[in-house]
GROMACS .gro file of C-alpha atoms in nm:
model
  376
    1MET     CA    1   1.266 -12.160   1.849
    2VAL     CA    2   1.135 -11.828   1.778
    3ALA     CA    3   1.356 -11.557   1.923
    4SER     CA    4   1.263 -11.201   1.958
    5MET     CA    5   1.451 -11.002   1.707
    6LEU     CA    6   1.537 -10.639   1.751
    7SER     CA    7   1.548 -10.450   1.428
    8LEU     CA    8   1.758 -10.125   1.434
    9SER     CA    9   1.755  -9.899   1.137
   10ALA     CA   10   1.987  -9.596   1.123
   11PRO     CA   11   2.001  -9.349   0.841
   12PRO     CA   12   2.333  -9.333   0.653
   13PHE     CA   13   2.404  -8.970   0.748
   14LEU     CA   14   2.423  -9.057   1.118
   15SER     CA   15   2.771  -9.196   1.076
   16GLN     CA   16   2.890  -8.860   0.940
   17CYS     CA   17   2.854  -8.687   1.277
   18PRO     CA   18   3.168  -8.787   1.476
   19LEU     CA   19   3.126  -8.782   1.848
   20ARG     CA   20   3.464  -8.625   1.909
   21SER     CA   21   3.385  -8.305   1.724
   22ALA     CA   22   3.012  -8.261   1.726
   23SER     CA   23   2.704  -8.326   1.935
   24CYS     CA   24   2.392  -8.466   1.780
   25PHE     CA   25   2.060  -8.328   1.883
   26SER     CA   26   1.732  -8.482   1.777
   27HIS     CA   27   1.460  -8.266   1.641
   28GLY     CA   28   1.210  -8.554   1.609
   29LYS     CA   29   1.066  -8.828   1.822
   30ILE     CA   30   1.182  -9.180   1.893
   31ASP     CA   31   0.875  -9.405   1.871
   32PHE     CA   32   0.883  -9.750   2.022
   33SER     CA   33   0.577  -9.936   1.884
   34LYS     CA   34   0.498 -10.300   1.898
   35HIS     CA   35   0.523 -10.508   1.582
   36ARG     CA   36   0.265 -10.760   1.513
   37TRP     CA   37   0.512 -11.037   1.603
   38GLY     CA   38   0.568 -10.888   1.944
   39ALA     CA   39   0.901 -10.726   1.871
   40ARG     CA   40   0.979 -10.367   1.933
   41ARG     CA   41   1.106 -10.156   1.647
   42LEU     CA   42   1.335  -9.858   1.711
   43LEU     CA   43   1.269  -9.566   1.481
   44VAL     CA   44   1.545  -9.300   1.463
   45LEU     CA   45   1.423  -8.980   1.315
   46PRO     CA   46   1.655  -8.728   1.140
   47VAL     CA   47   1.876  -8.527   1.371
   48LYS     CA   48   2.074  -8.211   1.325
   49CYS     CA   49   2.447  -8.192   1.410
   50LEU     CA   50   2.573  -7.877   1.577
   51SER     CA   51   2.948  -7.823   1.591
   52SER     CA   52   3.087  -7.768   1.940
   53GLU     CA   53   3.398  -7.577   1.811
   54PRO     CA   54   3.382  -7.201   1.724
   55SER     CA   55   3.360  -7.122   1.357
   56GLN     CA   56   3.651  -6.967   1.166
   57ASP     CA   57   3.461  -6.638   1.141
   58ALA     CA   58   3.417  -6.622   1.519
   59GLU     CA   59   3.786  -6.698   1.574
   60SER     CA   60   3.890  -6.428   1.326
   61GLU     CA   61   3.663  -6.172   1.488
   62ALA     CA   62   3.800  -6.253   1.835
   63GLU     CA   63   4.159  -6.222   1.714
   64THR     CA   64   4.083  -5.887   1.550
   65THR     CA   65   3.919  -5.756   1.868
   66THR     CA   66   4.213  -5.872   2.081
   67SER     CA   67   4.464  -5.715   1.841
   68ALA     CA   68   4.278  -5.384   1.833
   69SER     CA   69   4.250  -5.380   2.210
   70SER     CA   70   4.623  -5.453   2.246
   71SER     CA   71   4.714  -5.181   1.993
   72SER     CA   72   4.491  -4.929   2.168
   73SER     CA   73   4.645  -5.016   2.505
   74PHE     CA   74   4.999  -4.977   2.366
   75SER     CA   75   4.912  -4.642   2.205
   76SER     CA   76   4.762  -4.513   2.530
   77SER     CA   77   5.067  -4.628   2.726
   78SER     CA   78   5.301  -4.459   2.477
   79SER     CA   79   5.105  -4.134   2.495
   80ASN     CA   80   5.112  -4.135   2.875
   81LEU     CA   81   5.490  -4.183   2.867
   82THR     CA   82   5.522  -3.886   2.632
   83TYR     CA   83   5.310  -3.668   2.857
   84LYS     CA   84   5.516  -3.771   3.159
   85TRP     CA   85   5.834  -3.669   2.975
   86CYS     CA   86   5.672  -3.332   2.904
   87VAL     CA   87   5.594  -3.292   3.273
   88GLY     CA   88   5.950  -3.377   3.378
   89LEU     CA   89   6.135  -3.166   3.120
   90GLY     CA   90   5.889  -2.880   3.158
   91ALA     CA   91   5.945  -2.880   3.535
   92ILE     CA   92   6.324  -2.863   3.489
   93GLY     CA   93   6.288  -2.573   3.246
   94PHE     CA   94   6.048  -2.398   3.485
   95VAL     CA   95   6.298  -2.416   3.772
   96GLU     CA   96   6.583  -2.289   3.553
   97THR     CA   97   6.390  -1.994   3.411
   98ALA     CA   98   6.245  -1.909   3.755
   99TYR     CA   99   6.602  -1.876   3.885
  100LEU     CA  100   6.702  -1.656   3.590
  101THR     CA  101   6.387  -1.447   3.634
  102TYR     CA  102   6.480  -1.384   3.997
  103LEU     CA  103   6.830  -1.278   3.892
  104LYS     CA  104   6.691  -1.049   3.622
  105LEU     CA  105   6.434  -0.880   3.846
  106THR     CA  106   6.679  -0.834   4.134
  107ASN     CA  107   6.967  -0.739   3.904
  108SER     CA  108   7.183  -1.007   4.066
  109ASP     CA  109   7.488  -1.179   3.922
  110ALA     CA  110   7.429  -1.524   3.774
  111PHE     CA  111   7.635  -1.822   3.882
  112CYS     CA  112   7.777  -1.958   3.558
  113PRO     CA  113   7.952  -2.299   3.592
  114ILE     CA  114   8.087  -2.266   3.237
  115GLY     CA  115   8.199  -1.938   3.087
  116GLY     CA  116   8.273  -1.739   3.404
  117GLY     CA  117   8.087  -1.410   3.411
  118THR     CA  118   7.963  -1.427   3.054
  119CYS     CA  119   7.623  -1.561   3.167
  120GLY     CA  120   7.563  -1.236   3.351
  121ASN     CA  121   7.663  -1.032   3.045
  122ILE     CA  122   7.405  -1.211   2.833
  123LEU     CA  123   7.137  -1.198   3.103
  124ASN     CA  124   7.191  -0.821   3.139
  125SER     CA  125   7.205  -0.752   2.766
  126ASP     CA  126   6.929  -0.590   2.561
  127TYR     CA  127   6.852  -0.931   2.409
  128ALA     CA  128   6.726  -1.058   2.747
  129VAL     CA  129   6.412  -0.843   2.718
  130VAL     CA  130   6.122  -0.878   2.471
  131PHE     CA  131   5.897  -0.570   2.452
  132GLY     CA  132   5.999  -0.477   2.806
  133VAL     CA  133   5.925  -0.824   2.949
  134PRO     CA  134   6.225  -1.020   3.083
  135LEU     CA  135   6.294  -1.315   2.854
  136PRO     CA  136   6.338  -1.563   3.144
  137LEU     CA  137   5.988  -1.471   3.267
  138ILE     CA  138   5.844  -1.561   2.925
  139GLY     CA  139   6.034  -1.889   2.933
  140MET     CA  140   5.906  -1.966   3.283
  141VAL     CA  141   5.545  -1.923   3.164
  142ALA     CA  142   5.608  -2.143   2.857
  143TYR     CA  143   5.771  -2.427   3.052
  144GLY     CA  144   5.501  -2.405   3.317
  145LEU     CA  145   5.230  -2.435   3.051
  146VAL     CA  146   5.392  -2.744   2.897
  147ALA     CA  147   5.438  -2.915   3.235
  148SER     CA  148   5.082  -2.838   3.343
  149LEU     CA  149   4.929  -2.948   3.013
  150GLY     CA  150   5.134  -3.269   3.015
  151LEU     CA  151   5.011  -3.350   3.367
  152GLN     CA  152   4.648  -3.290   3.271
  153LEU     CA  153   4.682  -3.506   2.959
  154THR     CA  154   4.830  -3.785   3.170
  155ARG     CA  155   4.529  -3.773   3.401
  156LYS     CA  156   4.286  -3.732   3.109
  157ASN     CA  157   4.142  -3.435   3.293
  158LEU     CA  158   4.168  -3.130   3.066
  159PRO     CA  159   4.011  -2.798   3.170
  160PHE     CA  160   3.698  -2.651   3.012
  161GLY     CA  161   3.588  -2.994   2.886
  162MET     CA  162   3.865  -2.991   2.624
  163GLU     CA  163   3.918  -3.309   2.423
  164GLU     CA  164   4.254  -3.486   2.428
  165SER     CA  165   4.313  -3.417   2.058
  166ASN     CA  166   4.284  -3.042   2.118
  167GLY     CA  167   4.514  -3.066   2.418
  168ARG     CA  168   4.776  -3.243   2.206
  169LEU     CA  169   4.754  -2.965   1.945
  170ILE     CA  170   4.808  -2.697   2.209
  171LEU     CA  171   5.105  -2.892   2.344
  172LEU     CA  172   5.255  -2.922   1.995
  173GLY     CA  173   5.201  -2.551   1.928
  174SER     CA  174   5.369  -2.455   2.257
  175THR     CA  175   5.674  -2.675   2.203
  176THR     CA  176   5.703  -2.555   1.842
  177SER     CA  177   5.716  -2.190   1.950
  178MET     CA  178   5.974  -2.273   2.218
  179ALA     CA  179   6.195  -2.461   1.972
  180VAL     CA  180   6.182  -2.176   1.717
  181ALA     CA  181   6.267  -1.919   1.986
  182SER     CA  182   6.559  -2.131   2.106
  183ALA     CA  183   6.692  -2.161   1.751
  184TYR     CA  184   6.672  -1.781   1.715
  185PHE     CA  185   6.858  -1.725   2.042
  186LEU     CA  186   7.129  -1.973   1.945
  187TYR     CA  187   7.177  -1.769   1.627
  188LEU     CA  188   7.213  -1.451   1.836
  189LEU     CA  189   7.454  -1.625   2.072
  190GLY     CA  190   7.676  -1.730   1.784
  191THR     CA  191   7.666  -1.399   1.594
  192LYS     CA  192   7.624  -1.123   1.854
  193PHE     CA  193   7.809  -1.288   2.142
  194SER     CA  194   8.084  -1.471   1.956
  195GLY     CA  195   8.330  -1.636   2.191
  196VAL     CA  196   8.085  -1.617   2.482
  197SER     CA  197   7.954  -1.930   2.653
  198CYS     CA  198   7.620  -1.946   2.837
  199SER     CA  199   7.533  -2.279   3.000
  200TYR     CA  200   7.179  -2.163   3.084
  201CYS     CA  201   7.110  -2.072   2.721
  202LEU     CA  202   7.236  -2.409   2.595
  203MET     CA  203   7.039  -2.600   2.858
  204SER     CA  204   6.718  -2.416   2.773
  205ALA     CA  205   6.770  -2.486   2.402
  206LEU     CA  206   6.825  -2.857   2.473
  207LEU     CA  207   6.505  -2.875   2.679
  208SER     CA  208   6.301  -2.691   2.415
  209PHE     CA  209   6.418  -2.909   2.126
  210SER     CA  210   6.364  -3.227   2.330
  211LEU     CA  211   6.008  -3.127   2.417
  212PHE     CA  212   5.934  -3.046   2.053
  213PHE     CA  213   6.056  -3.379   1.913
  214ILE     CA  214   5.897  -3.582   2.194
  215THR     CA  215   5.561  -3.418   2.128
  216LEU     CA  216   5.592  -3.445   1.749
  217LYS     CA  217   5.661  -3.820   1.779
  218GLU     CA  218   5.305  -3.878   1.900
  219PHE     CA  219   5.156  -3.750   1.573
  220ARG     CA  220   5.118  -3.979   1.274
  221LEU     CA  221   5.235  -3.866   0.930
  222GLU     CA  222   4.879  -3.791   0.823
  223GLU     CA  223   4.822  -3.574   1.128
  224ILE     CA  224   5.152  -3.388   1.078
  225GLN     CA  225   5.054  -3.306   0.720
  226LYS     CA  226   4.733  -3.150   0.851
  227VAL     CA  227   4.901  -2.931   1.116
  228VAL     CA  228   5.221  -2.837   0.929
  229GLY     CA  229   5.057  -2.514   0.812
  230LEU     CA  230   4.972  -2.423   1.172
  231GLN     CA  231   5.328  -2.493   1.282
  232LEU     CA  232   5.470  -2.270   1.007
  233CYS     CA  233   5.238  -1.988   1.116
  234ILE     CA  234   5.349  -2.025   1.478
  235ALA     CA  235   5.717  -2.027   1.377
  236SER     CA  236   5.673  -1.716   1.162
  237LEU     CA  237   5.487  -1.534   1.440
  238VAL     CA  238   5.763  -1.609   1.694
  239PHE     CA  239   6.037  -1.495   1.455
  240VAL     CA  240   5.861  -1.171   1.362
  241THR     CA  241   5.782  -1.091   1.727
  242LEU     CA  242   6.141  -1.135   1.844
  243ASN     CA  243   6.289  -0.954   1.544
  244THR     CA  244   6.051  -0.659   1.585
  245SER     CA  245   6.123  -0.633   1.957
  246TYR     CA  246   6.500  -0.624   1.913
  247ARG     CA  247   6.484  -0.377   1.628
  248ALA     CA  248   6.276  -0.142   1.843
  249SER     CA  249   6.491  -0.174   2.156
  250LEU     CA  250   6.832  -0.155   1.991
  251PRO     CA  251   6.852   0.178   1.805
  252ILE     CA  252   7.216   0.131   1.709
  253SER     CA  253   7.356   0.298   1.398
  254SER     CA  254   7.503   0.085   1.126
  255SER     CA  255   7.855   0.210   1.202
  256LEU     CA  256   7.823   0.119   1.570
  257ALA     CA  257   7.647  -0.210   1.506
  258GLU     CA  258   7.969  -0.373   1.388
  259ILE     CA  259   8.185  -0.256   1.680
  260ASP     CA  260   8.369  -0.536   1.857
  261LEU     CA  261   8.628  -0.399   2.098
  262PRO     CA  262   8.847  -0.636   2.300
  263TYR     CA  263   8.955  -0.500   2.635
  264PHE     CA  264   9.284  -0.308   2.642
  265SER     CA  265   9.469  -0.117   2.914
  266THR     CA  266   9.569   0.249   2.886
  267GLU     CA  267   9.904   0.398   2.983
  268ILE     CA  268   9.935   0.698   3.217
  269THR     CA  269  10.237   0.912   3.130
  270THR     CA  270  10.215   1.198   3.388
  271THR     CA  271  10.381   1.217   3.729
  272SER     CA  272  10.172   1.267   4.042
  273SER     CA  273  10.201   1.586   4.249
  274PRO     CA  274  10.199   1.579   4.632
  275PHE     CA  275   9.848   1.723   4.625
  276ALA     CA  276   9.726   1.454   4.383
  277LEU     CA  277   9.880   1.181   4.596
  278SER     CA  278   9.721   1.318   4.915
  279LEU     CA  279   9.383   1.356   4.744
  280ALA     CA  280   9.399   1.003   4.601
  281LYS     CA  281   9.476   0.861   4.947
  282HIS     CA  282   9.185   1.057   5.096
  283LEU     CA  283   8.941   0.942   4.825
  284HIS     CA  284   9.045   0.582   4.883
  285SER     CA  285   9.002   0.613   5.260
  286ILE     CA  286   8.641   0.734   5.234
  287GLY     CA  287   8.541   0.473   4.973
  288ALA     CA  288   8.502   0.711   4.678
  289LYS     CA  289   8.481   0.530   4.345
  290MET     CA  290   8.548   0.627   3.986
  291TYR     CA  291   8.351   0.438   3.720
  292GLY     CA  292   8.481   0.430   3.364
  293ALA     CA  293   8.529   0.238   3.040
  294PHE     CA  294   8.854   0.133   2.881
  295TRP     CA  295   8.781   0.317   2.553
  296CYS     CA  296   8.672   0.641   2.724
  297SER     CA  297   8.915   0.926   2.646
  298HIS     CA  298   8.781   1.141   2.932
  299CYS     CA  299   8.850   0.858   3.174
  300LEU     CA  300   9.212   0.852   3.058
  301GLU     CA  301   9.240   1.230   3.094
  302GLN     CA  302   9.100   1.209   3.448
  303LYS     CA  303   9.368   0.957   3.541
  304GLN     CA  304   9.634   1.175   3.376
  305MET     CA  305   9.533   1.459   3.612
  306PHE     CA  306   9.619   1.239   3.910
  307GLY     CA  307   9.935   1.099   3.755
  308LEU     CA  308  10.072   0.748   3.747
  309GLU     CA  309  10.137   0.702   4.120
  310ALA     CA  310   9.813   0.858   4.243
  311ALA     CA  311   9.596   0.682   3.983
  312LYS     CA  312   9.705   0.347   4.125
  313LEU     CA  313   9.554   0.450   4.462
  314LEU     CA  314   9.210   0.531   4.319
  315ASP     CA  315   8.920   0.284   4.353
  316TYR     CA  316   8.856   0.259   3.979
  317VAL     CA  317   8.574   0.035   3.847
  318GLU     CA  318   8.598  -0.083   3.485
  319CYS     CA  319   8.242  -0.126   3.354
  320PHE     CA  320   8.339  -0.343   3.054
  321PRO     CA  321   8.620  -0.572   3.171
  322ASP     CA  322   8.549  -0.829   2.899
  323GLY     CA  323   8.544  -0.581   2.611
  324TYR     CA  324   8.252  -0.435   2.423
  325ARG     CA  325   8.040  -0.562   2.138
  326LYS     CA  326   7.682  -0.511   2.024
  327GLY     CA  327   7.440  -0.601   2.301
  328THR     CA  328   7.702  -0.613   2.579
  329LYS     CA  329   7.588  -0.467   2.909
  330MET     CA  330   7.808  -0.313   3.176
  331ILE     CA  331   7.879  -0.513   3.490
  332LYS     CA  332   7.633  -0.514   3.778
  333ALA     CA  333   7.838  -0.273   3.994
  334CYS     CA  334   7.814  -0.007   3.722
  335SER     CA  335   7.445  -0.077   3.662
  336ASP     CA  336   7.372  -0.039   4.031
  337ALA     CA  337   7.553   0.294   4.034
  338GLY     CA  338   7.320   0.430   3.765
  339ILE     CA  339   7.593   0.535   3.523
  340GLU     CA  340   7.489   0.829   3.304
  341GLY     CA  341   7.825   0.896   3.143
  342PHE     CA  342   8.197   0.821   3.174
  343PRO     CA  343   8.374   0.889   3.394
  344MET     CA  344   8.144   0.907   3.692
  345TRP     CA  345   8.245   0.963   4.053
  346VAL     CA  346   8.045   0.851   4.356
  347ILE     CA  347   8.170   1.038   4.663
  348ASN     CA  348   7.986   1.023   4.996
  349GLY     CA  349   7.669   0.916   4.813
  350GLN     CA  350   7.696   1.205   4.564
  351ALA     CA  351   7.732   1.128   4.192
  352LEU     CA  352   7.951   1.349   3.976
  353SER     CA  353   7.929   1.277   3.604
  354GLY     CA  354   8.205   1.364   3.362
  355GLU     CA  355   8.567   1.466   3.400
  356GLN     CA  356   8.625   1.660   3.727
  357GLU     CA  357   8.897   1.903   3.837
  358LEU     CA  358   9.102   1.792   4.135
  359LEU     CA  359   8.985   2.090   4.341
  360GLU     CA  360   8.622   1.996   4.276
  361LEU     CA  361   8.693   1.640   4.389
  362ALA     CA  362   8.863   1.776   4.700
  363ARG     CA  363   8.564   1.996   4.781
  364ALA     CA  364   8.310   1.715   4.725
  365SER     CA  365   8.509   1.474   4.940
  366GLY     CA  366   8.585   1.722   5.219
  367PHE     CA  367   8.958   1.694   5.166
  368LYS     CA  368   9.162   1.947   5.370
  369PHE     CA  369   9.509   2.025   5.248
  370ASP     CA  370   9.775   2.247   5.403
  371ASN     CA  371  10.005   2.502   5.244
  372SER     CA  372  10.274   2.245   5.188
  373SER     CA  373  10.057   2.078   4.925
  374GLN     CA  374  10.114   2.228   4.584
  375LEU     CA  375   9.911   2.199   4.265
  376THR     CA  376  10.095   2.127   3.944
   0.00000   0.00000   0.00000
């Protein structure tokens, strides 16, 4: 019995292409031709195996792309957080300096939660002005610039088509100048206003230093090395500007520069006459005021003219109740009165500078005395 036989021939390399990991694709033809005995012969031509799994190079490239994308996203998120901090801290500083600017321009007393009235003494001192411009106003502009720039960097919408890198440099330069100025003012606070506390000064310094370090954190070491020269120039410029301004506005002699007088009371040794007592009562009744300073010898002599009893009846205003040292300003009441010298009387809206005779005070105040009043 002759059976049809099917002859299958497969090349040896076909077994090297596992079905689980690769697909085999033929690049030839399968030819079924009849043999002379009537059987069909299957011819398998060479095929090429293509791997269905990604190559190691493709996997490595994908991982690198993913890592770079993740790093870029983290860096962008960190930068946005920094800019938001700049907006928040800059806004706080802007509000604080705006309040101090209002006080300075209106010559109002500052509310000082720590240190009593010493905040007002510092705000009214010669150190609160730089080339005629109130220092709080300069601070308000600086904090406003930082807050505005931080907001624009967060939105990636800088003015004038500016690139983000340039915006970051301007932000760093601004916070550097603010930190240097704050360090200079802390030095003045410790040396020229020893024993004086100013909560506004300390808060402003804290905000300035925080803004500087937050901004600096966004720069890599290589970038810092490139801009360190610029930062030194900015710091030097701020120091020279402040030092020049204070030297020009404080023409104090070397002997007076070291004066530090604590407040002390003076003793009146004379006895009041009936005329002096009557005059003192009259001056008090019409709201007449005598402005003076505790170290002023003419002020003491004026009180001696009235005598101990009558001097207690006078409305006397001490212009330096906390003592005197370099840079100390008189209290607001004396500033408002426009003091030109000590003592100074303000009677019925009329200012009388210098030591005055009792009869002159009586005439200026409209005091009428009878013959029973005697001058001594």
